[in-house]
JSON list of C-alpha atoms in Angstrom, two decimals:
[
{"chain": "A", "resi": 1, "resn": "MET", "atom": "CA", "xyz": [253.05, 135.78, 3.59]},
{"chain": "A", "resi": 2, "resn": "GLN", "atom": "CA", "xyz": [255.70, 136.21, 6.48]},
{"chain": "A", "resi": 3, "resn": "GLN", "atom": "CA", "xyz": [256.46, 139.89, 7.25]},
{"chain": "A", "resi": 4, "resn": "PRO", "atom": "CA", "xyz": [259.97, 141.37, 5.84]},
{"chain": "A", "resi": 5, "resn": "TYR", "atom": "CA", "xyz": [262.73, 139.70, 7.55]},
{"chain": "A", "resi": 6, "resn": "GLU", "atom": "CA", "xyz": [265.78, 141.21, 7.92]},
{"chain": "A", "resi": 7, "resn": "PRO", "atom": "CA", "xyz": [268.61, 138.97, 7.26]},
{"chain": "A", "resi": 8, "resn": "LEU", "atom": "CA", "xyz": [271.03, 138.31, 10.22]},
{"chain": "A", "resi": 9, "resn": "ARG", "atom": "CA", "xyz": [274.29, 140.16, 10.20]},
{"chain": "A", "resi": 10, "resn": "ALA", "atom": "CA", "xyz": [277.56, 138.44, 9.56]},
{"chain": "A", "resi": 11, "resn": "PRO", "atom": "CA", "xyz": [280.38, 139.57, 7.64]},
{"chain": "A", "resi": 12, "resn": "ASP", "atom": "CA", "xyz": [279.99, 140.83, 4.01]},
{"chain": "A", "resi": 13, "resn": "THR", "atom": "CA", "xyz": [282.55, 138.02, 3.10]},
{"chain": "A", "resi": 14, "resn": "SER", "atom": "CA", "xyz": [279.92, 135.03, 4.81]},
{"chain": "A", "resi": 15, "resn": "PRO", "atom": "CA", "xyz": [278.48, 132.70, 2.48]},
{"chain": "A", "resi": 16, "resn": "ARG", "atom": "CA", "xyz": [274.52, 133.50, 2.16]},
{"chain": "A", "resi": 17, "resn": "VAL", "atom": "CA", "xyz": [272.17, 131.26, 3.32]},
{"chain": "A", "resi": 18, "resn": "LEU", "atom": "CA", "xyz": [268.56, 131.18, 2.29]},
{"chain": "A", "resi": 19, "resn": "VAL", "atom": "CA", "xyz": [266.26, 129.12, 4.85]},
{"chain": "A", "resi": 20, "resn": "VAL", "atom": "CA", "xyz": [262.70, 128.33, 3.31]},
{"chain": "A", "resi": 21, "resn": "ASP", "atom": "CA", "xyz": [260.58, 126.66, 5.85]},
{"chain": "A", "resi": 22, "resn": "ASP", "atom": "CA", "xyz": [256.92, 127.77, 6.89]},
{"chain": "A", "resi": 23, "resn": "ASP", "atom": "CA", "xyz": [257.30, 126.27, 10.28]},
{"chain": "A", "resi": 24, "resn": "PRO", "atom": "CA", "xyz": [258.70, 129.70, 12.48]},
{"chain": "A", "resi": 25, "resn": "THR", "atom": "CA", "xyz": [260.22, 127.11, 15.28]},
{"chain": "A", "resi": 26, "resn": "VAL", "atom": "CA", "xyz": [262.01, 125.16, 12.67]},
{"chain": "A", "resi": 27, "resn": "ALA", "atom": "CA", "xyz": [263.49, 128.10, 10.76]},
{"chain": "A", "resi": 28, "resn": "GLU", "atom": "CA", "xyz": [264.50, 129.99, 13.79]},
{"chain": "A", "resi": 29, "resn": "ILE", "atom": "CA", "xyz": [266.22, 127.04, 15.01]},
{"chain": "A", "resi": 30, "resn": "VAL", "atom": "CA", "xyz": [268.20, 126.26, 11.73]},
{"chain": "A", "resi": 31, "resn": "ALA", "atom": "CA", "xyz": [268.62, 130.08, 10.98]},
{"chain": "A", "resi": 32, "resn": "GLY", "atom": "CA", "xyz": [270.48, 130.47, 14.72]},
{"chain": "A", "resi": 33, "resn": "TYR", "atom": "CA", "xyz": [272.65, 127.60, 14.35]},
{"chain": "A", "resi": 34, "resn": "LEU", "atom": "CA", "xyz": [274.02, 128.87, 10.54]},
{"chain": "A", "resi": 35, "resn": "ASP", "atom": "CA", "xyz": [274.20, 132.45, 12.21]},
{"chain": "A", "resi": 36, "resn": "ARG", "atom": "CA", "xyz": [276.29, 131.01, 14.88]},
{"chain": "A", "resi": 37, "resn": "ALA", "atom": "CA", "xyz": [278.54, 129.02, 12.37]},
{"chain": "A", "resi": 38, "resn": "GLY", "atom": "CA", "xyz": [279.14, 132.47, 10.71]},
{"chain": "A", "resi": 39, "resn": "TYR", "atom": "CA", "xyz": [276.67, 132.56, 8.00]},
{"chain": "A", "resi": 40, "resn": "ALA", "atom": "CA", "xyz": [274.71, 135.49, 6.58]},
{"chain": "A", "resi": 41, "resn": "VAL", "atom": "CA", "xyz": [271.18, 134.03, 6.68]},
{"chain": "A", "resi": 42, "resn": "ASP", "atom": "CA", "xyz": [268.08, 135.13, 5.07]},
{"chain": "A", "resi": 43, "resn": "ARG", "atom": "CA", "xyz": [264.71, 133.46, 5.43]},
{"chain": "A", "resi": 44, "resn": "ALA", "atom": "CA", "xyz": [261.26, 133.12, 3.83]},
{"chain": "A", "resi": 45, "resn": "ASP", "atom": "CA", "xyz": [258.03, 130.98, 4.54]},
{"chain": "A", "resi": 46, "resn": "ASP", "atom": "CA", "xyz": [256.46, 129.90, 1.22]},
{"chain": "A", "resi": 47, "resn": "GLY", "atom": "CA", "xyz": [257.53, 129.53, -2.27]},
{"chain": "A", "resi": 48, "resn": "PRO", "atom": "CA", "xyz": [256.67, 133.15, -3.84]},
{"chain": "A", "resi": 49, "resn": "THR", "atom": "CA", "xyz": [258.94, 134.70, -0.95]},
{"chain": "A", "resi": 50, "resn": "ALA", "atom": "CA", "xyz": [261.66, 132.10, -1.40]},
{"chain": "A", "resi": 51, "resn": "LEU", "atom": "CA", "xyz": [262.18, 133.12, -4.94]},
{"chain": "A", "resi": 52, "resn": "THR", "atom": "CA", "xyz": [261.65, 136.91, -4.20]},
{"chain": "A", "resi": 53, "resn": "ARG", "atom": "CA", "xyz": [264.50, 136.95, -1.73]},
{"chain": "A", "resi": 54, "resn": "ALA", "atom": "CA", "xyz": [266.48, 134.65, -3.78]},
{"chain": "A", "resi": 55, "resn": "ALA", "atom": "CA", "xyz": [266.46, 136.82, -6.93]},
{"chain": "A", "resi": 56, "resn": "ALA", "atom": "CA", "xyz": [267.12, 140.44, -4.56]},
{"chain": "A", "resi": 57, "resn": "HIS", "atom": "CA", "xyz": [270.07, 138.44, -2.92]},
{"chain": "A", "resi": 58, "resn": "ARG", "atom": "CA", "xyz": [271.42, 135.80, -4.51]},
{"chain": "A", "resi": 59, "resn": "PRO", "atom": "CA", "xyz": [272.29, 133.07, -1.99]},
{"chain": "A", "resi": 60, "resn": "ASP", "atom": "CA", "xyz": [275.09, 130.76, -1.87]},
{"chain": "A", "resi": 61, "resn": "LEU", "atom": "CA", "xyz": [273.04, 127.51, -0.70]},
{"chain": "A", "resi": 62, "resn": "VAL", "atom": "CA", "xyz": [269.12, 127.35, 0.12]},
{"chain": "A", "resi": 63, "resn": "VAL", "atom": "CA", "xyz": [267.63, 125.06, 2.61]},
{"chain": "A", "resi": 64, "resn": "LEU", "atom": "CA", "xyz": [264.40, 123.88, 1.25]},
{"chain": "A", "resi": 65, "resn": "ASP", "atom": "CA", "xyz": [261.46, 122.37, 2.64]},
{"chain": "A", "resi": 66, "resn": "LEU", "atom": "CA", "xyz": [259.56, 120.43, 0.80]},
{"chain": "A", "resi": 67, "resn": "MET", "atom": "CA", "xyz": [256.23, 120.99, 2.25]},
{"chain": "A", "resi": 68, "resn": "LEU", "atom": "CA", "xyz": [255.64, 124.70, 1.54]},
{"chain": "A", "resi": 69, "resn": "PRO", "atom": "CA", "xyz": [251.89, 126.71, 1.03]},
{"chain": "A", "resi": 70, "resn": "GLY", "atom": "CA", "xyz": [251.48, 128.52, -2.09]},
{"chain": "A", "resi": 71, "resn": "MET", "atom": "CA", "xyz": [254.36, 126.52, -4.16]},
{"chain": "A", "resi": 72, "resn": "ASP", "atom": "CA", "xyz": [255.94, 123.56, -3.24]},
{"chain": "A", "resi": 73, "resn": "GLY", "atom": "CA", "xyz": [259.49, 122.91, -2.72]},
{"chain": "A", "resi": 74, "resn": "LEU", "atom": "CA", "xyz": [259.89, 121.02, -5.52]},
{"chain": "A", "resi": 75, "resn": "GLU", "atom": "CA", "xyz": [258.68, 124.07, -8.24]},
{"chain": "A", "resi": 76, "resn": "VAL", "atom": "CA", "xyz": [260.77, 126.28, -5.58]},
{"chain": "A", "resi": 77, "resn": "CYS", "atom": "CA", "xyz": [263.51, 124.47, -6.35]},
{"chain": "A", "resi": 78, "resn": "ARG", "atom": "CA", "xyz": [263.26, 123.94, -10.63]},
{"chain": "A", "resi": 79, "resn": "ARG", "atom": "CA", "xyz": [262.91, 127.76, -10.32]},
{"chain": "A", "resi": 80, "resn": "ILE", "atom": "CA", "xyz": [265.90, 128.33, -8.51]},
{"chain": "A", "resi": 81, "resn": "ARG", "atom": "CA", "xyz": [268.26, 126.17, -10.56]},
{"chain": "A", "resi": 82, "resn": "GLY", "atom": "CA", "xyz": [266.63, 127.65, -13.44]},
{"chain": "A", "resi": 83, "resn": "GLN", "atom": "CA", "xyz": [268.40, 130.74, -12.35]},
{"chain": "A", "resi": 84, "resn": "GLY", "atom": "CA", "xyz": [271.92, 129.36, -11.89]},
{"chain": "A", "resi": 85, "resn": "PRO", "atom": "CA", "xyz": [273.76, 126.75, -10.10]},
{"chain": "A", "resi": 86, "resn": "VAL", "atom": "CA", "xyz": [272.67, 127.06, -6.46]},
{"chain": "A", "resi": 87, "resn": "PRO", "atom": "CA", "xyz": [273.38, 124.43, -4.01]},
{"chain": "A", "resi": 88, "resn": "VAL", "atom": "CA", "xyz": [270.15, 122.96, -2.62]},
{"chain": "A", "resi": 89, "resn": "ILE", "atom": "CA", "xyz": [269.58, 121.11, 0.32]},
{"chain": "A", "resi": 90, "resn": "MET", "atom": "CA", "xyz": [265.96, 119.83, 1.06]},
{"chain": "A", "resi": 91, "resn": "LEU", "atom": "CA", "xyz": [264.17, 118.96, 4.11]},
{"chain": "A", "resi": 92, "resn": "THR", "atom": "CA", "xyz": [261.85, 116.08, 3.60]},
{"chain": "A", "resi": 93, "resn": "ALA", "atom": "CA", "xyz": [259.28, 114.05, 6.19]},
{"chain": "A", "resi": 94, "resn": "ARG", "atom": "CA", "xyz": [261.02, 110.98, 7.26]},
{"chain": "A", "resi": 95, "resn": "GLY", "atom": "CA", "xyz": [259.91, 107.89, 4.98]},
{"chain": "A", "resi": 96, "resn": "ASP", "atom": "CA", "xyz": [259.00, 109.74, 2.34]},
{"chain": "A", "resi": 97, "resn": "GLU", "atom": "CA", "xyz": [261.48, 108.63, -0.01]},
{"chain": "A", "resi": 98, "resn": "GLU", "atom": "CA", "xyz": [259.43, 109.04, -3.11]},
{"chain": "A", "resi": 99, "resn": "ASP", "atom": "CA", "xyz": [259.69, 112.85, -2.55]},
{"chain": "A", "resi": 100, "resn": "ARG", "atom": "CA", "xyz": [263.18, 112.53, -1.62]},
{"chain": "A", "resi": 101, "resn": "ILE", "atom": "CA", "xyz": [264.07, 110.89, -4.96]},
{"chain": "A", "resi": 102, "resn": "LEU", "atom": "CA", "xyz": [261.76, 113.68, -6.78]},
{"chain": "A", "resi": 103, "resn": "GLY", "atom": "CA", "xyz": [263.86, 116.60, -4.81]},
{"chain": "A", "resi": 104, "resn": "LEU", "atom": "CA", "xyz": [266.97, 114.90, -6.14]},
{"chain": "A", "resi": 105, "resn": "GLU", "atom": "CA", "xyz": [265.59, 114.87, -9.65]},
{"chain": "A", "resi": 106, "resn": "VAL", "atom": "CA", "xyz": [264.81, 118.39, -9.85]},
{"chain": "A", "resi": 107, "resn": "GLY", "atom": "CA", "xyz": [268.42, 119.34, -8.62]},
{"chain": "A", "resi": 108, "resn": "ALA", "atom": "CA", "xyz": [268.61, 119.34, -5.09]},
{"chain": "A", "resi": 109, "resn": "ASP", "atom": "CA", "xyz": [272.19, 118.23, -3.68]},
{"chain": "A", "resi": 110, "resn": "ASP", "atom": "CA", "xyz": [271.25, 116.90, -0.74]},
{"chain": "A", "resi": 111, "resn": "TYR", "atom": "CA", "xyz": [268.33, 116.21, 1.97]},
{"chain": "A", "resi": 112, "resn": "VAL", "atom": "CA", "xyz": [267.81, 116.16, 5.67]},
{"chain": "A", "resi": 113, "resn": "THR", "atom": "CA", "xyz": [265.06, 114.24, 6.87]},
{"chain": "A", "resi": 114, "resn": "LYS", "atom": "CA", "xyz": [262.84, 115.69, 9.64]},
{"chain": "A", "resi": 115, "resn": "PRO", "atom": "CA", "xyz": [263.40, 115.63, 12.45]},
{"chain": "A", "resi": 116, "resn": "PHE", "atom": "CA", "xyz": [267.00, 116.36, 12.45]},
{"chain": "A", "resi": 117, "resn": "SER", "atom": "CA", "xyz": [269.73, 117.37, 14.51]},
{"chain": "A", "resi": 118, "resn": "PRO", "atom": "CA", "xyz": [270.52, 121.16, 13.66]},
{"chain": "A", "resi": 119, "resn": "ARG", "atom": "CA", "xyz": [274.13, 120.77, 14.16]},
{"chain": "A", "resi": 120, "resn": "GLU", "atom": "CA", "xyz": [273.79, 117.95, 11.05]},
{"chain": "A", "resi": 121, "resn": "LEU", "atom": "CA", "xyz": [272.42, 120.44, 9.26]},
{"chain": "A", "resi": 122, "resn": "VAL", "atom": "CA", "xyz": [275.20, 122.92, 9.20]},
{"chain": "A", "resi": 123, "resn": "LEU", "atom": "CA", "xyz": [277.70, 120.39, 8.83]},
{"chain": "A", "resi": 124, "resn": "ARG", "atom": "CA", "xyz": [275.90, 119.31, 5.75]},
{"chain": "A", "resi": 125, "resn": "VAL", "atom": "CA", "xyz": [275.79, 123.19, 4.82]},
{"chain": "A", "resi": 126, "resn": "GLU", "atom": "CA", "xyz": [279.40, 123.31, 5.10]},
{"chain": "A", "resi": 127, "resn": "SER", "atom": "CA", "xyz": [279.78, 120.11, 3.17]},
{"chain": "A", "resi": 128, "resn": "VAL", "atom": "CA", "xyz": [277.89, 121.20, 0.35]},
{"chain": "A", "resi": 129, "resn": "LEU", "atom": "CA", "xyz": [279.63, 124.84, 0.27]},
{"chain": "A", "resi": 130, "resn": "ARG", "atom": "CA", "xyz": [282.94, 123.17, 0.43]},
{"chain": "A", "resi": 131, "resn": "ARG", "atom": "CA", "xyz": [282.65, 120.91, -2.48]},
{"chain": "A", "resi": 132, "resn": "SER", "atom": "CA", "xyz": [281.01, 123.98, -4.25]},
{"chain": "A", "resi": 133, "resn": "ARG", "atom": "CA", "xyz": [283.94, 126.37, -4.20]},
{"chain": "A", "resi": 134, "resn": "PRO", "atom": "CA", "xyz": [286.55, 126.13, -6.88]},
{"chain": "A", "resi": 135, "resn": "ALA", "atom": "CA", "xyz": [289.60, 123.32, -6.63]},
{"chain": "A", "resi": 136, "resn": "VAL", "atom": "CA", "xyz": [292.66, 124.57, -5.56]},
{"chain": "A", "resi": 137, "resn": "THR", "atom": "CA", "xyz": [295.17, 125.88, -8.06]},
{"chain": "A", "resi": 138, "resn": "GLY", "atom": "CA", "xyz": [297.21, 122.99, -9.48]},
{"chain": "A", "resi": 139, "resn": "ARG", "atom": "CA", "xyz": [294.23, 120.59, -10.39]},
{"chain": "A", "resi": 140, "resn": "HIS", "atom": "CA", "xyz": [294.01, 120.08, -13.95]},
{"chain": "A", "resi": 141, "resn": "ARG", "atom": "CA", "xyz": [291.66, 119.82, -16.58]},
{"chain": "A", "resi": 142, "resn": "LEU", "atom": "CA", "xyz": [290.30, 116.30, -16.74]},
{"chain": "A", "resi": 143, "resn": "GLY", "atom": "CA", "xyz": [288.85, 115.20, -20.76]},
{"chain": "A", "resi": 144, "resn": "ALA", "atom": "CA", "xyz": [288.00, 111.78, -22.12]},
{"chain": "A", "resi": 145, "resn": "ALA", "atom": "CA", "xyz": [285.32, 110.77, -24.61]},
{"chain": "A", "resi": 146, "resn": "GLY", "atom": "CA", "xyz": [284.32, 114.47, -25.70]},
{"chain": "A", "resi": 147, "resn": "LEU", "atom": "CA", "xyz": [283.81, 115.88, -22.15]},
{"chain": "A", "resi": 148, "resn": "THR", "atom": "CA", "xyz": [286.04, 118.00, -20.54]},
{"chain": "A", "resi": 149, "resn": "VAL", "atom": "CA", "xyz": [286.07, 119.07, -16.67]},
{"chain": "A", "resi": 150, "resn": "ASP", "atom": "CA", "xyz": [287.57, 122.21, -15.35]},
{"chain": "A", "resi": 151, "resn": "PRO", "atom": "CA", "xyz": [288.12, 121.86, -11.61]},
{"chain": "A", "resi": 152, "resn": "GLU", "atom": "CA", "xyz": [289.26, 125.06, -10.93]},
{"chain": "A", "resi": 153, "resn": "ALA", "atom": "CA", "xyz": [286.55, 127.06, -13.05]},
{"chain": "A", "resi": 154, "resn": "ARG", "atom": "CA", "xyz": [283.69, 124.60, -12.12]},
{"chain": "A", "resi": 155, "resn": "ARG", "atom": "CA", "xyz": [282.93, 124.06, -15.53]},
{"chain": "A", "resi": 156, "resn": "ALA", "atom": "CA", "xyz": [282.09, 120.99, -17.68]},
{"chain": "A", "resi": 157, "resn": "THR", "atom": "CA", "xyz": [281.29, 120.63, -21.36]},
{"chain": "A", "resi": 158, "resn": "LYS", "atom": "CA", "xyz": [280.14, 118.25, -24.10]},
{"chain": "A", "resi": 159, "resn": "HIS", "atom": "CA", "xyz": [281.88, 118.43, -27.46]},
{"chain": "A", "resi": 160, "resn": "ASP", "atom": "CA", "xyz": [282.65, 122.20, -26.24]},
{"chain": "A", "resi": 161, "resn": "THR", "atom": "CA", "xyz": [279.05, 122.88, -25.67]},
{"chain": "A", "resi": 162, "resn": "GLU", "atom": "CA", "xyz": [278.86, 123.74, -22.00]},
{"chain": "A", "resi": 163, "resn": "LEU", "atom": "CA", "xyz": [276.80, 121.18, -19.57]},
{"chain": "A", "resi": 164, "resn": "ALA", "atom": "CA", "xyz": [274.42, 122.46, -16.76]},
{"chain": "A", "resi": 165, "resn": "LEU", "atom": "CA", "xyz": [275.50, 120.27, -13.99]},
{"chain": "A", "resi": 166, "resn": "THR", "atom": "CA", "xyz": [274.12, 120.46, -10.28]},
{"chain": "A", "resi": 167, "resn": "LEU", "atom": "CA", "xyz": [277.19, 120.56, -7.74]},
{"chain": "A", "resi": 168, "resn": "ARG", "atom": "CA", "xyz": [277.28, 116.76, -7.13]},
{"chain": "A", "resi": 169, "resn": "GLU", "atom": "CA", "xyz": [276.96, 116.05, -10.84]},
{"chain": "A", "resi": 170, "resn": "PHE", "atom": "CA", "xyz": [280.02, 117.88, -11.60]},
{"chain": "A", "resi": 171, "resn": "ASP", "atom": "CA", "xyz": [281.63, 115.98, -8.89]},
{"chain": "A", "resi": 172, "resn": "LEU", "atom": "CA", "xyz": [280.78, 112.66, -9.71]},
{"chain": "A", "resi": 173, "resn": "LEU", "atom": "CA", "xyz": [281.77, 113.23, -13.55]},
{"chain": "A", "resi": 174, "resn": "SER", "atom": "CA", "xyz": [285.15, 114.65, -12.25]},
{"chain": "A", "resi": 175, "resn": "PHE", "atom": "CA", "xyz": [285.46, 111.38, -10.01]},
{"chain": "A", "resi": 176, "resn": "PHE", "atom": "CA", "xyz": [284.41, 109.33, -13.40]},
{"chain": "A", "resi": 177, "resn": "LEU", "atom": "CA", "xyz": [286.98, 110.98, -15.24]},
{"chain": "A", "resi": 178, "resn": "ARG", "atom": "CA", "xyz": [289.56, 110.18, -12.85]},
{"chain": "A", "resi": 179, "resn": "HIS", "atom": "CA", "xyz": [289.43, 107.04, -12.62]},
{"chain": "A", "resi": 180, "resn": "PRO", "atom": "CA", "xyz": [288.39, 105.44, -16.01]},
{"chain": "A", "resi": 181, "resn": "GLY", "atom": "CA", "xyz": [287.70, 102.12, -16.43]},
{"chain": "A", "resi": 182, "resn": "ARG", "atom": "CA", "xyz": [286.85, 101.24, -12.83]},
{"chain": "A", "resi": 183, "resn": "ALA", "atom": "CA", "xyz": [283.99, 99.75, -11.19]},
{"chain": "A", "resi": 184, "resn": "PHE", "atom": "CA", "xyz": [283.12, 101.20, -7.99]},
{"chain": "A", "resi": 185, "resn": "SER", "atom": "CA", "xyz": [280.30, 100.55, -5.65]},
{"chain": "A", "resi": 186, "resn": "ARG", "atom": "CA", "xyz": [277.76, 102.75, -4.73]},
{"chain": "A", "resi": 187, "resn": "GLU", "atom": "CA", "xyz": [279.02, 102.90, -1.43]},
{"chain": "A", "resi": 188, "resn": "ASP", "atom": "CA", "xyz": [282.09, 103.35, -3.12]},
{"chain": "A", "resi": 189, "resn": "LEU", "atom": "CA", "xyz": [280.87, 106.55, -4.62]},
{"chain": "A", "resi": 190, "resn": "MET", "atom": "CA", "xyz": [278.76, 107.65, -1.59]},
{"chain": "A", "resi": 191, "resn": "ARG", "atom": "CA", "xyz": [281.95, 107.96, 0.32]},
{"chain": "A", "resi": 192, "resn": "GLU", "atom": "CA", "xyz": [284.54, 109.04, -2.41]},
{"chain": "A", "resi": 193, "resn": "VAL", "atom": "CA", "xyz": [281.95, 111.71, -4.18]},
{"chain": "A", "resi": 194, "resn": "TRP", "atom": "CA", "xyz": [279.59, 112.89, -1.23]},
{"chain": "A", "resi": 195, "resn": "GLY", "atom": "CA", "xyz": [282.44, 112.33, 1.82]},
{"chain": "A", "resi": 196, "resn": "TRP", "atom": "CA", "xyz": [280.00, 110.15, 3.93]},
{"chain": "A", "resi": 197, "resn": "ASP", "atom": "CA", "xyz": [280.54, 106.71, 5.16]},
{"chain": "A", "resi": 198, "resn": "PHE", "atom": "CA", "xyz": [276.81, 106.12, 4.97]},
{"chain": "A", "resi": 199, "resn": "GLY", "atom": "CA", "xyz": [273.97, 107.36, 3.78]},
{"chain": "A", "resi": 200, "resn": "ASP", "atom": "CA", "xyz": [270.77, 106.54, 1.53]},
{"chain": "A", "resi": 201, "resn": "LEU", "atom": "CA", "xyz": [271.99, 104.98, -1.71]},
{"chain": "A", "resi": 202, "resn": "SER", "atom": "CA", "xyz": [269.24, 105.85, -3.67]},
{"chain": "A", "resi": 203, "resn": "THR", "atom": "CA", "xyz": [270.88, 109.46, -3.69]},
{"chain": "A", "resi": 204, "resn": "VAL", "atom": "CA", "xyz": [273.84, 107.95, -6.08]},
{"chain": "A", "resi": 205, "resn": "THR", "atom": "CA", "xyz": [271.46, 106.21, -8.21]},
{"chain": "A", "resi": 206, "resn": "VAL", "atom": "CA", "xyz": [269.36, 109.28, -9.02]},
{"chain": "A", "resi": 207, "resn": "HIS", "atom": "CA", "xyz": [272.26, 111.26, -9.37]},
{"chain": "A", "resi": 208, "resn": "VAL", "atom": "CA", "xyz": [273.97, 108.45, -12.07]},
{"chain": "A", "resi": 209, "resn": "ARG", "atom": "CA", "xyz": [270.87, 108.52, -13.61]},
{"chain": "A", "resi": 210, "resn": "ARG", "atom": "CA", "xyz": [270.71, 112.55, -14.05]},
{"chain": "A", "resi": 211, "resn": "LEU", "atom": "CA", "xyz": [274.41, 112.45, -15.37]},
{"chain": "A", "resi": 212, "resn": "ARG", "atom": "CA", "xyz": [273.45, 110.02, -17.56]},
{"chain": "A", "resi": 213, "resn": "GLY", "atom": "CA", "xyz": [271.37, 112.20, -19.21]},
{"chain": "A", "resi": 214, "resn": "LYS", "atom": "CA", "xyz": [273.54, 114.90, -19.62]},
{"chain": "A", "resi": 215, "resn": "VAL", "atom": "CA", "xyz": [276.44, 113.34, -21.29]},
{"chain": "A", "resi": 216, "resn": "GLU", "atom": "CA", "xyz": [275.36, 110.31, -22.89]},
{"chain": "A", "resi": 217, "resn": "ASP", "atom": "CA", "xyz": [274.04, 110.37, -26.82]},
{"chain": "A", "resi": 218, "resn": "ASP", "atom": "CA", "xyz": [271.35, 107.63, -25.54]},
{"chain": "A", "resi": 219, "resn": "PRO", "atom": "CA", "xyz": [270.55, 107.64, -21.85]},
{"chain": "A", "resi": 220, "resn": "ALA", "atom": "CA", "xyz": [268.50, 104.69, -22.45]},
{"chain": "A", "resi": 221, "resn": "ARG", "atom": "CA", "xyz": [271.86, 102.87, -23.27]},
{"chain": "A", "resi": 222, "resn": "PRO", "atom": "CA", "xyz": [274.62, 104.27, -21.65]},
{"chain": "A", "resi": 223, "resn": "ARG", "atom": "CA", "xyz": [277.91, 103.75, -23.14]},
{"chain": "A", "resi": 224, "resn": "LEU", "atom": "CA", "xyz": [280.01, 106.01, -20.74]},
{"chain": "A", "resi": 225, "resn": "ILE", "atom": "CA", "xyz": [278.76, 105.53, -17.46]},
{"chain": "A", "resi": 226, "resn": "GLN", "atom": "CA", "xyz": [277.83, 101.46, -17.31]},
{"chain": "A", "resi": 227, "resn": "THR", "atom": "CA", "xyz": [276.11, 99.73, -14.90]},
{"chain": "A", "resi": 228, "resn": "VAL", "atom": "CA", "xyz": [278.32, 96.70, -13.62]},
{"chain": "A", "resi": 229, "resn": "TRP", "atom": "CA", "xyz": [275.94, 94.07, -12.18]},
{"chain": "A", "resi": 230, "resn": "GLY", "atom": "CA", "xyz": [276.04, 93.10, -8.83]},
{"chain": "A", "resi": 231, "resn": "VAL", "atom": "CA", "xyz": [278.97, 95.99, -8.35]},
{"chain": "A", "resi": 232, "resn": "GLY", "atom": "CA", "xyz": [278.15, 99.27, -9.31]},
{"chain": "A", "resi": 233, "resn": "TYR", "atom": "CA", "xyz": [279.25, 101.49, -12.44]},
{"chain": "A", "resi": 234, "resn": "ARG", "atom": "CA", "xyz": [282.17, 102.19, -14.54]},
{"chain": "A", "resi": 235, "resn": "PHE", "atom": "CA", "xyz": [283.18, 104.99, -16.66]},
{"chain": "A", "resi": 236, "resn": "ASP", "atom": "CA", "xyz": [284.34, 103.52, -19.86]},
{"chain": "A", "resi": 237, "resn": "PRO", "atom": "CA", "xyz": [285.56, 106.70, -21.74]},
{"chain": "A", "resi": 238, "resn": "THR", "atom": "CA", "xyz": [286.06, 104.30, -25.12]},
{"chain": "A", "resi": 239, "resn": "GLY", "atom": "CA", "xyz": [281.94, 103.71, -24.95]},
{"chain": "A", "resi": 240, "resn": "ARG", "atom": "CA", "xyz": [282.24, 99.97, -25.59]},
{"chain": "A", "resi": 241, "resn": "GLU", "atom": "CA", "xyz": [278.78, 98.22, -24.76]},
{"chain": "A", "resi": 242, "resn": "ASP", "atom": "CA", "xyz": [279.65, 95.26, -22.47]}
]
């Protein structure tokens, strides 16, 4: 268990980022880069400490290592996400594709593989936080097939019941509602929803699967978010099967 850590000083309005990594060198470098980028940074080096700090000072985003003593990053992510919608970027070892997919399955919004560039991580943090902010005034509500999305409030409902969506799930649903009937490849969705021109396309696959689990009446036989074989996915508000 680490000694009490005093969060790096930053203006009260600065977004708060919780960095969770048991490697003190990695944690110090990441915290330093985020601090210089204007973020208020808190740190924890194990799972229980991370949960304590997240409860005491709700972070705007968590940078979370998968391999932690006491409680692994997947469980930490589950518990933090269970307390409310907080964006999570996971740090994973290169080549551990199964762990990356599990991280996305439990609600992580993004991941960065080790070894990584701290500057790249800061850019990822900026990207995720930018997309988590309420939309600018003038973005109207979107709706179809019993689904409604309010971009300003970042609130989504199905038949008036609120959906617990992660940041990327919300963005993905919003994109589909804005483009009904059109087929998009995973590369298209990666570029338009994630804002990346390259990346691991399994990220898109996992998020589509998670979103289906929340908006489809029968996720095993999706009728709204349909697979277009050889292309990608299409949102069909009529719910007709091909």
